[in-house]
Tab-separated table of C-alpha atoms in Angstrom:
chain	number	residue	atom	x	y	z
A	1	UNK	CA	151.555	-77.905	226.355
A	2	UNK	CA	148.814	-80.946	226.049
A	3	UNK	CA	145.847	-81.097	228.167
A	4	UNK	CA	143.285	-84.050	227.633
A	5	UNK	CA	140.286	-83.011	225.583
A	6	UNK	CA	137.158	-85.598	225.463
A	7	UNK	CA	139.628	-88.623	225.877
A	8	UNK	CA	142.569	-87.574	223.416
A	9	UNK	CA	145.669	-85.889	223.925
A	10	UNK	CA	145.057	-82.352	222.469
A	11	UNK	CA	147.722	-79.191	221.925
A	12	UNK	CA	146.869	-75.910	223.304
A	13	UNK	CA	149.422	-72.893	223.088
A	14	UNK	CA	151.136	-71.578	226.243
A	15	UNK	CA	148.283	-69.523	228.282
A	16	UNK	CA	145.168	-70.844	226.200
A	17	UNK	CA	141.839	-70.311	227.903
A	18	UNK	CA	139.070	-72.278	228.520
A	19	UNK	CA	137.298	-69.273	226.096
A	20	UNK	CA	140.804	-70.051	223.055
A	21	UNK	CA	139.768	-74.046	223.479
A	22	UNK	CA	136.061	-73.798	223.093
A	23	UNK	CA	136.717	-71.550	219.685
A	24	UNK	CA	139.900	-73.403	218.068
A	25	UNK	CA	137.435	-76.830	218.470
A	26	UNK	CA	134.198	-75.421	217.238
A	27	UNK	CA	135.111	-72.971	214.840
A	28	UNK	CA	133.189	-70.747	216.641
A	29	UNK	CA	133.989	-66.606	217.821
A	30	UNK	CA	133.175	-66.204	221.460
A	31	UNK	CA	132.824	-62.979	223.039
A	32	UNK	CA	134.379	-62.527	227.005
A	33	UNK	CA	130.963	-63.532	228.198
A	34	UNK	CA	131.161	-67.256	226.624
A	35	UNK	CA	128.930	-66.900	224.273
A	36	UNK	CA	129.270	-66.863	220.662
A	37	UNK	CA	129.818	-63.596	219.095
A	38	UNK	CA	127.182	-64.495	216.013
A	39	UNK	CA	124.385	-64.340	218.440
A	40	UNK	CA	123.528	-67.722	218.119
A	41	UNK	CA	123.279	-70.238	220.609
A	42	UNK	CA	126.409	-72.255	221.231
A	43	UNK	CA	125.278	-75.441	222.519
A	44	UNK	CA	128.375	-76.583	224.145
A	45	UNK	CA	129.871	-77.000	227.780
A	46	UNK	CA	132.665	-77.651	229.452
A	47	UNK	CA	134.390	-79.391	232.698
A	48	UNK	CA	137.789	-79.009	233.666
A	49	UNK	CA	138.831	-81.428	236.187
A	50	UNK	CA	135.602	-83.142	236.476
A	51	UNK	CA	134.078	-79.240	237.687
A	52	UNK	CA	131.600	-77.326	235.457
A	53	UNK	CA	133.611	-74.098	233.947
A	54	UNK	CA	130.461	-72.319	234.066
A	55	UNK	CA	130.662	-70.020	230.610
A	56	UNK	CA	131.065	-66.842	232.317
A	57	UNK	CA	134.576	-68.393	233.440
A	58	UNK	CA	135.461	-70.006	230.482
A	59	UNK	CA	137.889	-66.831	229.502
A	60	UNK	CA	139.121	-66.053	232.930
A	61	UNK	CA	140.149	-69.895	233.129
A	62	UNK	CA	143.698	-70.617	232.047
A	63	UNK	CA	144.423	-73.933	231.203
A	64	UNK	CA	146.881	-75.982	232.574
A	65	UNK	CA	149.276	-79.301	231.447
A	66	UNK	CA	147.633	-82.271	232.035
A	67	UNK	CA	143.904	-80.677	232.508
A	68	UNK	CA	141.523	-83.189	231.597
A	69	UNK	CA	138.536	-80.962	229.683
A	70	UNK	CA	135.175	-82.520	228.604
A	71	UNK	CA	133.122	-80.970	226.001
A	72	UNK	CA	129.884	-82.048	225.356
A	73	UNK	CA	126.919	-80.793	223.243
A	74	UNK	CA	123.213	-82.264	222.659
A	75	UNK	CA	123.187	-84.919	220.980
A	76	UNK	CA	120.116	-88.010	219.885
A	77	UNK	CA	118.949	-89.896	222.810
A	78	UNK	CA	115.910	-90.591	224.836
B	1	UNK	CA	110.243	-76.724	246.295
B	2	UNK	CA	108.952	-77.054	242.465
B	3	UNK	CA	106.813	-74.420	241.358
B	4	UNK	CA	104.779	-77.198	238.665
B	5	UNK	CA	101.469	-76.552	237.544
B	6	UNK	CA	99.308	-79.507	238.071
B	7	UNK	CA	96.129	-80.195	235.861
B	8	UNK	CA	94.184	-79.200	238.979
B	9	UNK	CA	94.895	-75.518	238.586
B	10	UNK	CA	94.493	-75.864	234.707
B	11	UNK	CA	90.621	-75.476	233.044
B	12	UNK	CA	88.993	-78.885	232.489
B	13	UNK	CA	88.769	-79.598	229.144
B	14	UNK	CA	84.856	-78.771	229.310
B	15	UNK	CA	86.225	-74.958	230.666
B	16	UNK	CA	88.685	-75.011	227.998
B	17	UNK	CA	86.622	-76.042	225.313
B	18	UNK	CA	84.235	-72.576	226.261
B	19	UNK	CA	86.606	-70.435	226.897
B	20	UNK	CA	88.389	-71.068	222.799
B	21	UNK	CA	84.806	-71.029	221.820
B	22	UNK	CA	84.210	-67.319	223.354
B	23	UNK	CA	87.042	-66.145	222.328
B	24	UNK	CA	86.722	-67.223	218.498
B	25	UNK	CA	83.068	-65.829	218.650
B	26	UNK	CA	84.973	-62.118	219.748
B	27	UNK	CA	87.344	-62.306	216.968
B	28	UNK	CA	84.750	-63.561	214.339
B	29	UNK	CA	81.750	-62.332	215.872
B	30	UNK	CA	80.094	-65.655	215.377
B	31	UNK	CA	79.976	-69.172	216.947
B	32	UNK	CA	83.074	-71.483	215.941
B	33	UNK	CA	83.352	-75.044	216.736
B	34	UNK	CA	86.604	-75.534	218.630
B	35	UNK	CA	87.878	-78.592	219.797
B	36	UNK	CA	88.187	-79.103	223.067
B	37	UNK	CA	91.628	-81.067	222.300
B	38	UNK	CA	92.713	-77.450	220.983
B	39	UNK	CA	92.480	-75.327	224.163
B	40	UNK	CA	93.397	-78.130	226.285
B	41	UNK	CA	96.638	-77.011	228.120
B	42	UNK	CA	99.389	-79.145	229.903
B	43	UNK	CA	101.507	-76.679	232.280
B	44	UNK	CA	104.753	-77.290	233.754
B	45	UNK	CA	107.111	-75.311	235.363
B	46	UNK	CA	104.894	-72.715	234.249
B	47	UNK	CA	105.220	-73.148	230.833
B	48	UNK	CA	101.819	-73.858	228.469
B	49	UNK	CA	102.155	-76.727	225.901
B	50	UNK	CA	99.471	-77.496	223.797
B	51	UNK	CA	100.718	-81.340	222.657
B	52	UNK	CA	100.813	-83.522	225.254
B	53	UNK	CA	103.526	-85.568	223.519
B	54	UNK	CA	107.163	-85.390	224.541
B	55	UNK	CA	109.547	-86.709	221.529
B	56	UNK	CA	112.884	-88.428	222.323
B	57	UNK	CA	115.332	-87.844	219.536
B	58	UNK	CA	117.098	-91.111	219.639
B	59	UNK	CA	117.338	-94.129	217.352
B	60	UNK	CA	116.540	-91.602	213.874
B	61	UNK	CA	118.597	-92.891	211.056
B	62	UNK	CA	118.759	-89.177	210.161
B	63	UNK	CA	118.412	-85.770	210.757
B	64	UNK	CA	116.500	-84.864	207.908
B	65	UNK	CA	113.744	-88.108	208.715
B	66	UNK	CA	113.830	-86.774	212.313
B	67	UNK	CA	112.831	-83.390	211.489
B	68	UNK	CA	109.819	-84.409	209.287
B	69	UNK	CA	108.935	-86.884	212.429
B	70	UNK	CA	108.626	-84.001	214.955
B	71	UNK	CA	107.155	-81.829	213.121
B	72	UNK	CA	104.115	-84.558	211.978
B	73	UNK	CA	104.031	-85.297	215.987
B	74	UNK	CA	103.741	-81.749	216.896
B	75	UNK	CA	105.398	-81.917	219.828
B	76	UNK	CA	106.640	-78.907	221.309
B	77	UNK	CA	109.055	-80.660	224.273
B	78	UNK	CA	112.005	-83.145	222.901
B	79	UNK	CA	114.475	-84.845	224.894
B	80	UNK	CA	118.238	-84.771	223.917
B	81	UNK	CA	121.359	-86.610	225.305
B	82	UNK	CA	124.743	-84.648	225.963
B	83	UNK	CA	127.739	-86.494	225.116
B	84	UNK	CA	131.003	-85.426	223.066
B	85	UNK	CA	131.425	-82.708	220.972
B	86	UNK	CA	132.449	-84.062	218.157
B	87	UNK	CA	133.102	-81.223	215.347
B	88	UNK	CA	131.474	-83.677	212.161
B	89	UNK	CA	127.800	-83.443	213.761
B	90	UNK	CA	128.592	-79.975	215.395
B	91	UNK	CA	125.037	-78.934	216.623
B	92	UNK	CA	123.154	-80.323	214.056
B	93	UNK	CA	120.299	-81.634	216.510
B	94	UNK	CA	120.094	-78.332	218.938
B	95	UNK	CA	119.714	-75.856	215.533
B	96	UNK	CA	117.351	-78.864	214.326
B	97	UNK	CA	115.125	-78.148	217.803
B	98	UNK	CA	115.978	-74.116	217.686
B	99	UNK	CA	114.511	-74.324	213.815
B	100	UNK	CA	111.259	-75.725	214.886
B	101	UNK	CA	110.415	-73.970	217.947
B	102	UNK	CA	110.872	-76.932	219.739
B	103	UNK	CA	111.866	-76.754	223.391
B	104	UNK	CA	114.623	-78.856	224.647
B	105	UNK	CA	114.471	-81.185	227.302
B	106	UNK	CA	118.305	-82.627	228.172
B	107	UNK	CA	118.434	-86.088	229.581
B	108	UNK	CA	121.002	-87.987	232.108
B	109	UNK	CA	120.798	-91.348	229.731
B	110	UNK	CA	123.909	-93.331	230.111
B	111	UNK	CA	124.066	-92.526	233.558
B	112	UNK	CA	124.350	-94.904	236.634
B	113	UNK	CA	124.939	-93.272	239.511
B	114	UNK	CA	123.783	-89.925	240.935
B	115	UNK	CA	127.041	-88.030	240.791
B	116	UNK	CA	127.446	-89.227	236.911
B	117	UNK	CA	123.201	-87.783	236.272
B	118	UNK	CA	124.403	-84.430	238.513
B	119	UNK	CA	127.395	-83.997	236.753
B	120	UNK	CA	125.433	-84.428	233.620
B	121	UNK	CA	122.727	-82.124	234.039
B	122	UNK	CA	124.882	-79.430	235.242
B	123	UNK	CA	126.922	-79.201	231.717
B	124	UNK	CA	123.258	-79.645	230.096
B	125	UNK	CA	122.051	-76.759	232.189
B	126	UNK	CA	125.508	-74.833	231.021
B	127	UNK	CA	125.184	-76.050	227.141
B	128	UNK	CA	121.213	-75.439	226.193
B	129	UNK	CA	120.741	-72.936	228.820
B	130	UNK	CA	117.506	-74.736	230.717
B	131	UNK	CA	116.663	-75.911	233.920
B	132	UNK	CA	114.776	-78.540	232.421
B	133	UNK	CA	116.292	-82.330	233.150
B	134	UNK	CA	114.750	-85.681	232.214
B	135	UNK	CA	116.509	-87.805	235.333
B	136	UNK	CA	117.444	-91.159	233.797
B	137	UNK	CA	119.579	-93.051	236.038
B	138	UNK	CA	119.448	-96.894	235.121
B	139	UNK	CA	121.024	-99.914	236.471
B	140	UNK	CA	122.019	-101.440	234.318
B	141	UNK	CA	122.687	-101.806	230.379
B	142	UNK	CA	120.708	-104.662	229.946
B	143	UNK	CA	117.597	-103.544	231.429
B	144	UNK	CA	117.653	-100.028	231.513
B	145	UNK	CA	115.153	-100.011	234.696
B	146	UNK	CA	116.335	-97.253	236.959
B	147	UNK	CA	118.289	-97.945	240.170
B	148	UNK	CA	115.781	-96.374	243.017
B	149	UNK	CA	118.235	-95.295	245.048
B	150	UNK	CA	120.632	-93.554	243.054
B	151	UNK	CA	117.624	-92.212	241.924
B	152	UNK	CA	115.952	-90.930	244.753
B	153	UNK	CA	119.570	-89.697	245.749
B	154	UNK	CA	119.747	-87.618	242.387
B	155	UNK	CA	116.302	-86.195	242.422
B	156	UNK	CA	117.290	-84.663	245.878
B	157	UNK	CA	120.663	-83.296	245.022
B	158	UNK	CA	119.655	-82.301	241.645
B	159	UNK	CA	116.223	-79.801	243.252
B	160	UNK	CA	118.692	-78.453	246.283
B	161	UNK	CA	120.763	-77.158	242.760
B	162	UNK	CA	117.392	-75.400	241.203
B	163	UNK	CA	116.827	-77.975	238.302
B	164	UNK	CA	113.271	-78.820	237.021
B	165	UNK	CA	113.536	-82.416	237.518
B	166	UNK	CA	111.375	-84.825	234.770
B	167	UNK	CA	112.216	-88.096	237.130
B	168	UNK	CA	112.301	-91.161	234.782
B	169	UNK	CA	111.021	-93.560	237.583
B	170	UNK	CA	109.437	-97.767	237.486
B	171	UNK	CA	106.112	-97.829	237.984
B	172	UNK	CA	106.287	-98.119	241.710
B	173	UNK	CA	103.918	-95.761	243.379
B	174	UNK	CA	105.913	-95.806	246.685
B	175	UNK	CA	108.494	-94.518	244.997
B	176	UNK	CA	106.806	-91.681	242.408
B	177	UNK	CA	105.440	-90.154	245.511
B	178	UNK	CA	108.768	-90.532	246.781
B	179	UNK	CA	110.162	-88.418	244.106
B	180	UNK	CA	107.370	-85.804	244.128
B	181	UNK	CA	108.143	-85.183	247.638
B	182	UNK	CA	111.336	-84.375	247.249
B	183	UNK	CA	110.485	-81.758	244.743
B	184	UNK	CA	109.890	-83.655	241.124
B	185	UNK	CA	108.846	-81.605	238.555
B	186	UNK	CA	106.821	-84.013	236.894
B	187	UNK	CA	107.343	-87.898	237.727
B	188	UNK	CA	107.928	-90.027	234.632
B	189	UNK	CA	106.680	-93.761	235.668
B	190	UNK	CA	107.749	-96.527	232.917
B	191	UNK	CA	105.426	-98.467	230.614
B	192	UNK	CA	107.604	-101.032	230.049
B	193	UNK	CA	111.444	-101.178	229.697
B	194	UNK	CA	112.903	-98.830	227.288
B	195	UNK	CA	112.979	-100.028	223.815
B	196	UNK	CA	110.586	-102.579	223.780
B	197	UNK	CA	107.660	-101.735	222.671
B	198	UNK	CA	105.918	-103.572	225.079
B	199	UNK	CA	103.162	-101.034	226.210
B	200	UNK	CA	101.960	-100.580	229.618
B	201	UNK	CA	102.604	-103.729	231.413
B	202	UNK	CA	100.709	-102.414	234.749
B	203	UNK	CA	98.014	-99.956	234.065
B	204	UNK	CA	97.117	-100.727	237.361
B	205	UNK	CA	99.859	-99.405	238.889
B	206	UNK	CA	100.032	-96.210	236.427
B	207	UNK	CA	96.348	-95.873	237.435
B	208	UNK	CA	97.481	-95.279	241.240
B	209	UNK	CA	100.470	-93.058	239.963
B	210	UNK	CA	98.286	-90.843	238.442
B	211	UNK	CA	95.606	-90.905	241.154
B	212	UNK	CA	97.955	-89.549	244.017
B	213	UNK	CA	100.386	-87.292	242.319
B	214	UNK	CA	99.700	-83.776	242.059
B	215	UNK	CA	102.999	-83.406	240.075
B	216	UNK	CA	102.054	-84.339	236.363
B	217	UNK	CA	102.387	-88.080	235.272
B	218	UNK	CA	104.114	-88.374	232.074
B	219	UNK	CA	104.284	-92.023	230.786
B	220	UNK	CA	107.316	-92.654	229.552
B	221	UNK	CA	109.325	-95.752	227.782
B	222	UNK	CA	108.046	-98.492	226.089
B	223	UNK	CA	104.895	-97.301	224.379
B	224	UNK	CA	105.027	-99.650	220.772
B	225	UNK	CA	102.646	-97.784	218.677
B	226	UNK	CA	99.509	-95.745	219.053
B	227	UNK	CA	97.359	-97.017	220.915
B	228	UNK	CA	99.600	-97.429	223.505
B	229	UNK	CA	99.520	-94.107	224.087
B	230	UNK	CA	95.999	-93.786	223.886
B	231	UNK	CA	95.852	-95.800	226.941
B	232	UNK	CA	98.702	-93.819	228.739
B	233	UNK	CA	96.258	-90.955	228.645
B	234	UNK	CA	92.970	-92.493	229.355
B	235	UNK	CA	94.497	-93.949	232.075
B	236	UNK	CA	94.819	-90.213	233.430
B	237	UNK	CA	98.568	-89.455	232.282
B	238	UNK	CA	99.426	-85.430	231.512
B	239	UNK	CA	101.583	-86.353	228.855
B	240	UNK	CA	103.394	-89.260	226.981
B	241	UNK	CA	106.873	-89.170	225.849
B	242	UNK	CA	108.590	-92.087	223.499
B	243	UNK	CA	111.453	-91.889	220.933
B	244	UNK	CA	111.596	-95.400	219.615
B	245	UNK	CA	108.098	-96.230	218.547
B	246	UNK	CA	108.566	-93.527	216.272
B	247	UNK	CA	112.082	-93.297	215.337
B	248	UNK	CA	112.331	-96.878	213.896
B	249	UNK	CA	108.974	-97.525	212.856
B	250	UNK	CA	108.782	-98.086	209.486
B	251	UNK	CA	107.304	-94.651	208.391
B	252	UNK	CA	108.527	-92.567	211.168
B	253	UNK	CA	106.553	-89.574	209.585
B	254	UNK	CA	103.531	-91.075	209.617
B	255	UNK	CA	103.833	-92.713	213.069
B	256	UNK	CA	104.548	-89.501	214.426
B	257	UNK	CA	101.505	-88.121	212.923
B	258	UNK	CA	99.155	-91.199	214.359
B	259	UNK	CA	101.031	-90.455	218.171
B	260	UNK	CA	100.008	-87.030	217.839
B	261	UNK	CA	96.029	-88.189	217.262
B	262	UNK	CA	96.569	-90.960	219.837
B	263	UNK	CA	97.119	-88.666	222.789
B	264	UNK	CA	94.359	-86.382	221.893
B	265	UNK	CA	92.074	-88.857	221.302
B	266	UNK	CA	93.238	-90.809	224.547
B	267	UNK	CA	93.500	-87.693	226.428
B	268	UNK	CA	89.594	-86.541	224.967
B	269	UNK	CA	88.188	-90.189	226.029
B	270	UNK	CA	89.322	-89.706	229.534
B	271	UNK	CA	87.766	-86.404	230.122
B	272	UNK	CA	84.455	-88.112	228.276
B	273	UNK	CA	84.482	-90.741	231.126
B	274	UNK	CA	84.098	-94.361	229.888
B	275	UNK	CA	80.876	-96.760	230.046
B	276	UNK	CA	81.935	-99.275	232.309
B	277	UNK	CA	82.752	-102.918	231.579
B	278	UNK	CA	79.795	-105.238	231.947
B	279	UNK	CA	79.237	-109.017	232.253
B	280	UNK	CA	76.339	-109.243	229.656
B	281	UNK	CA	75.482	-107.769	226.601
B	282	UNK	CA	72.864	-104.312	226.462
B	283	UNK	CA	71.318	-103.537	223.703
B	284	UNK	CA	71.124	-100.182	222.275
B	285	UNK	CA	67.917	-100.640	220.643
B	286	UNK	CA	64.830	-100.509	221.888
B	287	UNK	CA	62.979	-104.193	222.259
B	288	UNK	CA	59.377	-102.375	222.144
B	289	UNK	CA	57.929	-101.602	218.996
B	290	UNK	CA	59.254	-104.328	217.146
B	291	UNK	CA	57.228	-105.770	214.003
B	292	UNK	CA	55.528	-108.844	214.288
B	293	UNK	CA	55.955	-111.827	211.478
B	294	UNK	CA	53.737	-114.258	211.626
């Protein structure tokens, strides 16, 4: 199925998670809790629908056609 | 309600200045000169920092220059922006902040309404785990002043959610008491528009800021170089954040380095107290006891 991810049309097997998303794009391991399973700060969040999937719900939150996810991370400003 | 620290219920810089000095005389069992600037605390939120400078991150050609900028600045509180994940710059700039001990103060830039700056600081809250938000909601791209009443309508929503709000405000005093009554953090009145370099266009009015707020005053946007900022804290600010001035001066190292001097030396001249201006000269030498020549 395709959701949207930041704006572009993006592939995500049947049954992804918010949790399979988050690791495919950065590369990353996350344990259940959302965070990463190095022990080092992830840096990234995400909404789903214009909500904040707060990270603790990132792997009970399956992802459906069409969902329009933002992921953002710090970045140089201000 | 906020639970800030305000300079009131810090030590002076006099009381701070004794205190380091008794406690370097216990650890070396002799007197130390200590400068006062050293023991001089800014508190917010209940956190101590000992530079009074807050660094924005934007406008660095490069990470590496960036680095060597806020580390010659010593500033211990940096703002950052949240947009895109993009997987070539992959938290580059939050490892960059985590490196240097540097705590991390997200911003709402880019945003122009309240429901975009809510929206914002809630992923920022999610992404680098803080509390902390600079509140930047602007009207507009070509002046970058901030629209009051998406503003004012931000700062509420944004305290009834728990967030430390850093409200990036003009230099209205109306309106900064506005926004510490609604629960500010710290209130962040303009110098002059962002970018510019311009300085403090009204120190009068950042005068009268400072003088009601019991929030801290950080002056913030438009500072041009250092003495600038010198002024910002002689005119009573806490603190003094800018990004710019540094980030595309010339020698961003070295600027850094002179911002860092310029606060403590602004913030030391306030707490000396001034002569005041006069109308005629007065000499500093005495007129009796001159020689005579005949």
């Amino acid at each position: 199925m395709n959701i949207t991810l930041n704006g572009n049309v993006h592939p995500v097997g049947a049954g992804a998670s918010v949790t399979t998303l988050v690791s495919d794009v950065t590369g990353r391991k996350l344990a259940a809790n959302g965070q990463a399973a190095d022990g080092q700060r992830l840096g990234v969040a995400v909404a789903r629908n214009s909500e904040v999937v707060p990270r603790s719900q990132w792997h009970s939150t399956a992802l459906a056609e069409g969902d329009e996810i933002e992921l953002v991370t710090a970045v140089q400003g201000g | 309600m906020t639970e800030a620290t305000t300079d009131a219920a810090t030590p002076s810089i006099e009381e701070a200045r004794e205190q380091a000095k008794e406690a370097a005389e216990e650890t070396t069992g002799k007197a130390t000169e200590t400068t006062a600037a050293s023991a001089d605390r800014l508190v917010i939120d209940g956190v101590e920092l000992t530079s009074r400078l807050i660094m924005g991150t934007g406008g660095a050609p490069s990470l590496d220059g960036l680095g060597a900028a806020l580390l010659a600045s010593g500033t211990e509180l940096t703002t950052v922006a949240m947009r895109r994940y993009s997987p070539a710059e992959a938290g580059s700039l939050f490892q960059l902040l985590l490196d240097h001990n540097i705590r991390v103060l997200p911003n709402t830039a880019g945003c122009f309404t309240a429901r975009d700056a809510v929206m914002t600081a809630e992923l920022a809250r999610e992404a680098l785990e803080t509390d902390w938000v600079k509140l930047e909601v602007i009207a507009d791209e070509h002046t970058l002043l901030p629209d009051a009443v998406e503003l004012v309508d931000a700062t509420e929503q944004l305290v009834n959610r728990g967030f430390k709000v850093f409200a990036y405000t003009n230099d209205d005093p109306v309106l900064a008491l506005r926004l510490e009554n609604l629960g500010a953090t710290a209130v962040m009145p303009l110098g002059s528009p962002i970018g510019t370099g311009l300085g403090i266009l009204n120190p009068h009015n950042i005068e009268l800021i400072v003088s009601r707020a019991s929030v801290p005053v950080v002056l913030d946007a438009g500072i041009g170089t250092a003495s600038d900022a010198a002024l910002a804290m002689e005119l009573g600010c806490d603190a003094v954040l800018l990004a710019t001035a540094v980030t595309r001066a010339q020698n961003p190292a070295l600027m850094g380095e002179a911002f860092k001097h310029a606060v403590i030396a602004g913030r030391l001249a306030k707490a000396a107290g001034r002569i005041p201006r006069r109308e005629h000269a007065l000499a500093s030498s005495a007129m009796e006891g001159r020689a005579e020549f005949l």
